[in-house]
Amino acid sequence: MQIIVVLSLLGGALSVDATAALQVMLSQPLVAGCIAGVVVGDPVLGLVVGSTLQLVWIGVLPVGAAPFPDGAVAGVVGVGAGAILVGSGVSEGLAVGAAVIAGLMAGALGQRVTSHVRGLNVRYSAIAESRAQQGDARGVKMAVALGLTTRFVTASLLAAAALTASLALRPLGSFTVGGVFPTALWAAPVAAVAIAIGGKDRRESWFLAAGFAAGLVLVISF
C-alpha cells in the first residue's frame, strides 16, 4: 500500500506540470512512466508502458481549451499497475497488457476530471481578479495556490483510486496458457482499447469489441 501512496502523490505532482505550472513536459506519459518505473524499481517496465501510452496520445497537447487525457496519471497508474501485477506473480506479458489498459482508462478518466477542474479554475480566476482590483496581492496568491492544490489533489486521488482498483487484477497470476501467457495474446485487446480511447470517432468502439473478441478467440484456441 505504501507504493500506491507514493505513486499517487507522484501522479498528482506530475499532473500539475500539464497546464497548472512549469509545463516542462514532465506530464507526458513517456516521461511520467519512466519516472514511475524508477520509483517501482523497474525502469524497463516504465519505458515500455510509458512509450506505448505516448504513442497513443502523441498528437494530443494541452493547448488552450482543447480536451486532453491526463498523461501523467496514465503513465504512473500504468506502470504502478504493472509492477503490482508482476509482484503478484502475473506473467510479464499479461502484466504489461493489463498495465497499458489501466493507464489508458486512467488517462481517459483524467480528461473528465480536468473538465471539472477547469470549471473550478473559472471561479478561482474570478476570485483572483476581484482581489487584484482591491489591491490584495495575498488574495491573488491564495487563489492561484488554490488552483494548483485542486489540480494536485484531484490527480492524486484519481491515481490512488485507479491503482487500488488494479489490486483486483492480482488473481490473473493463476491464469496461464500452457504455463506461459504470450504477450501477443494481449495485442488485440490492448490495441482495441487504445483505438477506442485515443480515437475521436464513435464508430471506433466497434474496434474495441472486435479486439477483445479476437483476443478471446486466440486464448481459447491456443
Coordinates of C-alpha atoms in Angstrom, one line a residue:
M1 CA 0.0 0.0 0.0
Q2 CA 2.9 2.3 0.6
I3 CA 3.9 2.2 -3.1
I4 CA 0.3 3.2 -4.0
V5 CA 0.6 6.3 -1.8
V6 CA 4.0 7.3 -3.3
L7 CA 2.8 6.8 -6.9
S8 CA -0.4 8.7 -6.2
L9 CA 1.5 11.7 -5.0
L10 CA 3.9 11.4 -7.9
G11 CA 0.9 11.3 -10.3
G12 CA -0.6 14.4 -8.7
A13 CA 2.7 16.3 -8.8
L14 CA 3.5 15.4 -12.4
S15 CA -0.1 16.2 -13.5
V16 CA 0.4 19.8 -12.3
D17 CA 3.0 20.2 -15.0
A18 CA 0.4 19.8 -17.7
T19 CA -1.1 23.3 -17.6
A20 CA -1.1 24.5 -14.0
A21 CA 2.6 25.1 -13.6
L22 CA 6.1 24.6 -15.1
Q23 CA 5.0 22.9 -18.4
V24 CA 8.4 21.3 -19.0
M25 CA 6.8 18.1 -20.4
L26 CA 7.1 16.0 -17.2
S27 CA 3.4 15.3 -17.5
Q28 CA 3.9 13.4 -20.8
P29 CA 3.2 9.6 -20.5
L30 CA 6.7 8.6 -21.6
V31 CA 8.4 10.8 -19.0
A32 CA 5.9 10.1 -16.2
G33 CA 6.1 6.4 -17.0
C34 CA 9.9 6.3 -16.9
I35 CA 10.0 8.2 -13.6
A36 CA 7.4 5.8 -12.1
G37 CA 9.5 2.9 -13.4
V38 CA 12.5 4.2 -11.4
V39 CA 10.3 4.6 -8.3
V40 CA 9.0 1.0 -8.5
G41 CA 12.5 -0.3 -9.3
D42 CA 11.7 -1.4 -12.9
P43 CA 12.8 1.2 -15.4
V44 CA 12.2 -1.2 -18.3
L45 CA 8.6 -1.5 -17.4
G46 CA 8.3 2.2 -17.1
L47 CA 9.8 2.7 -20.6
V48 CA 7.6 0.1 -22.2
V49 CA 4.3 1.3 -20.7
G50 CA 5.2 5.0 -20.9
S51 CA 6.2 4.8 -24.6
T52 CA 3.1 2.8 -25.5
L53 CA 0.8 5.4 -23.9
Q54 CA 2.9 8.2 -25.5
L55 CA 2.3 6.7 -29.0
V56 CA -1.5 6.6 -28.4
W57 CA -1.6 10.2 -27.4
I58 CA 1.4 11.5 -29.4
G59 CA -0.8 14.1 -31.2
V60 CA -2.5 15.4 -28.1
L61 CA -1.2 18.5 -26.4
P62 CA -2.6 20.5 -23.5
V63 CA -3.1 23.7 -25.6
G64 CA -5.8 26.2 -25.0
A65 CA -9.2 24.8 -24.2
A66 CA -8.7 21.6 -26.1
P67 CA -9.6 18.5 -24.1
F68 CA -6.7 16.2 -23.3
P69 CA -6.2 13.0 -21.3
D70 CA -4.1 13.1 -18.1
G71 CA -0.9 11.6 -19.4
A72 CA 0.9 11.9 -16.1
V73 CA -1.7 9.9 -14.2
A74 CA -1.9 7.4 -17.1
G75 CA 1.8 6.8 -17.1
V76 CA 2.1 6.5 -13.3
V77 CA -1.0 4.3 -13.0
G78 CA 0.0 2.0 -15.9
V79 CA 3.5 1.4 -14.5
G80 CA 2.2 1.0 -11.0
A81 CA -0.4 -1.5 -12.0
G82 CA 2.2 -3.4 -14.0
A83 CA 4.5 -3.5 -11.0
I84 CA 1.7 -4.7 -8.7
L85 CA 0.8 -7.5 -11.1
V86 CA 4.4 -8.6 -11.7
G87 CA 4.9 -8.7 -7.9
S88 CA 1.8 -10.8 -7.6
G89 CA 3.2 -13.5 -9.9
V90 CA 1.4 -12.4 -13.1
S91 CA 3.4 -13.1 -16.2
E92 CA 5.2 -10.1 -17.8
G93 CA 3.2 -10.3 -21.0
L94 CA -0.2 -10.3 -19.2
A95 CA 1.0 -7.7 -16.7
V96 CA 2.2 -5.3 -19.5
G97 CA -1.1 -5.7 -21.4
A98 CA -3.2 -5.0 -18.3
A99 CA -0.9 -2.1 -17.3
V100 CA -1.4 -0.4 -20.6
I101 CA -5.2 -0.8 -20.5
A102 CA -5.2 0.5 -16.9
G103 CA -3.1 3.5 -18.0
L104 CA -5.5 4.2 -20.9
M105 CA -8.5 4.1 -18.7
A106 CA -6.9 6.3 -16.1
G107 CA -5.9 8.9 -18.7
A108 CA -9.4 9.0 -20.2
L109 CA -10.9 9.4 -16.7
G110 CA -8.4 12.2 -16.1
Q111 CA -9.7 14.0 -19.1
R112 CA -13.2 14.2 -17.4
V113 CA -11.6 15.3 -14.2
T114 CA -9.7 18.0 -16.0
S115 CA -13.0 19.4 -17.3
H116 CA -14.4 19.7 -13.8
V117 CA -11.1 21.3 -12.6
R118 CA -11.3 23.9 -15.3
G119 CA -14.8 24.8 -14.1
L120 CA -13.4 25.4 -10.7
N121 CA -10.5 27.4 -12.1
V122 CA -13.0 29.8 -13.6
R123 CA -14.2 30.6 -10.1
Y124 CA -10.6 30.9 -8.8
S125 CA -9.8 33.2 -11.6
A126 CA -12.8 35.4 -10.7
I127 CA -11.6 35.5 -7.1
A128 CA -8.1 36.4 -8.2
E129 CA -9.4 39.2 -10.4
S130 CA -11.6 40.6 -7.6
R131 CA -8.7 40.5 -5.2
A132 CA -6.4 42.2 -7.7
Q133 CA -8.9 45.0 -8.1
Q134 CA -8.8 45.5 -4.4
G135 CA -5.0 45.6 -4.4
D136 CA -4.9 42.4 -2.3
A137 CA -1.8 40.6 -3.6
R138 CA -2.0 38.0 -0.9
G139 CA -5.5 37.1 -2.0
V140 CA -4.4 36.7 -5.6
K141 CA -1.6 34.4 -4.5
M142 CA -4.1 32.4 -2.4
A143 CA -6.4 32.0 -5.4
V144 CA -3.5 30.7 -7.6
A145 CA -2.4 28.3 -4.9
L146 CA -5.9 27.0 -4.5
G147 CA -6.0 26.2 -8.3
L148 CA -2.6 24.4 -8.0
T149 CA -3.7 22.5 -5.0
T150 CA -7.0 21.4 -6.6
R151 CA -5.2 20.0 -9.6
F152 CA -2.7 18.1 -7.4
V153 CA -5.3 16.7 -5.1
T154 CA -7.8 15.6 -7.8
A155 CA -5.0 13.9 -9.9
S156 CA -3.6 12.2 -6.8
L157 CA -7.0 10.9 -5.8
L158 CA -7.6 9.6 -9.3
A159 CA -4.3 7.8 -9.4
A160 CA -4.9 6.3 -5.9
A161 CA -8.3 5.1 -7.0
A162 CA -7.0 3.5 -10.2
L163 CA -4.0 1.9 -8.5
T164 CA -6.2 0.5 -5.8
A165 CA -8.6 -0.9 -8.4
S166 CA -5.7 -2.6 -10.1
L167 CA -5.2 -4.8 -7.0
A168 CA -8.4 -6.7 -8.1
L169 CA -6.4 -8.0 -11.1
R170 CA -3.9 -9.9 -9.0
P171 CA -5.8 -13.2 -9.4
L172 CA -4.6 -13.1 -13.0
G173 CA -1.4 -14.6 -11.7
S174 CA -3.1 -18.0 -11.9
F175 CA -4.2 -17.5 -15.5
T176 CA -1.8 -19.0 -17.9
V177 CA -1.8 -20.8 -21.2
G178 CA 0.5 -23.8 -21.3
G179 CA 2.3 -22.4 -18.3
V180 CA 3.2 -19.1 -20.2
F181 CA 0.9 -16.3 -21.3
P182 CA 2.3 -14.9 -24.6
T183 CA 2.4 -11.2 -24.9
A184 CA 0.9 -11.5 -28.4
L185 CA -2.4 -12.6 -27.0
W186 CA -2.9 -9.2 -25.4
A187 CA -2.0 -7.3 -28.6
A188 CA -5.6 -7.3 -29.9
P189 CA -7.4 -6.1 -26.8
V190 CA -4.8 -3.5 -26.0
A191 CA -4.8 -2.1 -29.5
A192 CA -8.6 -2.0 -29.5
V193 CA -8.7 -0.1 -26.2
A194 CA -6.1 2.3 -27.5
I195 CA -8.0 3.0 -30.7
A196 CA -11.3 3.4 -28.8
I197 CA -9.9 5.8 -26.2
G198 CA -7.3 7.6 -28.4
G199 CA -9.6 8.0 -31.4
K200 CA -12.3 10.6 -31.9
D201 CA -14.8 8.6 -33.9
R202 CA -17.5 6.8 -32.0
R203 CA -17.5 4.1 -34.6
E204 CA -14.1 3.0 -33.4
S205 CA -15.9 1.5 -30.4
W206 CA -16.6 -1.4 -32.7
F207 CA -12.8 -2.0 -32.9
L208 CA -12.8 -2.3 -29.1
A209 CA -15.4 -5.1 -29.2
A210 CA -13.7 -6.8 -32.1
G211 CA -10.3 -6.6 -30.4
F212 CA -11.5 -8.2 -27.3
A213 CA -13.3 -10.9 -29.2
A214 CA -10.2 -11.6 -31.3
G215 CA -8.1 -11.8 -28.2
L216 CA -10.6 -14.2 -26.5
V217 CA -10.6 -16.5 -29.6
L218 CA -6.8 -16.6 -29.5
V219 CA -6.8 -17.5 -25.9
I220 CA -9.4 -20.3 -26.3
S221 CA -7.9 -21.7 -29.4
F222 CA -4.2 -21.6 -28.2

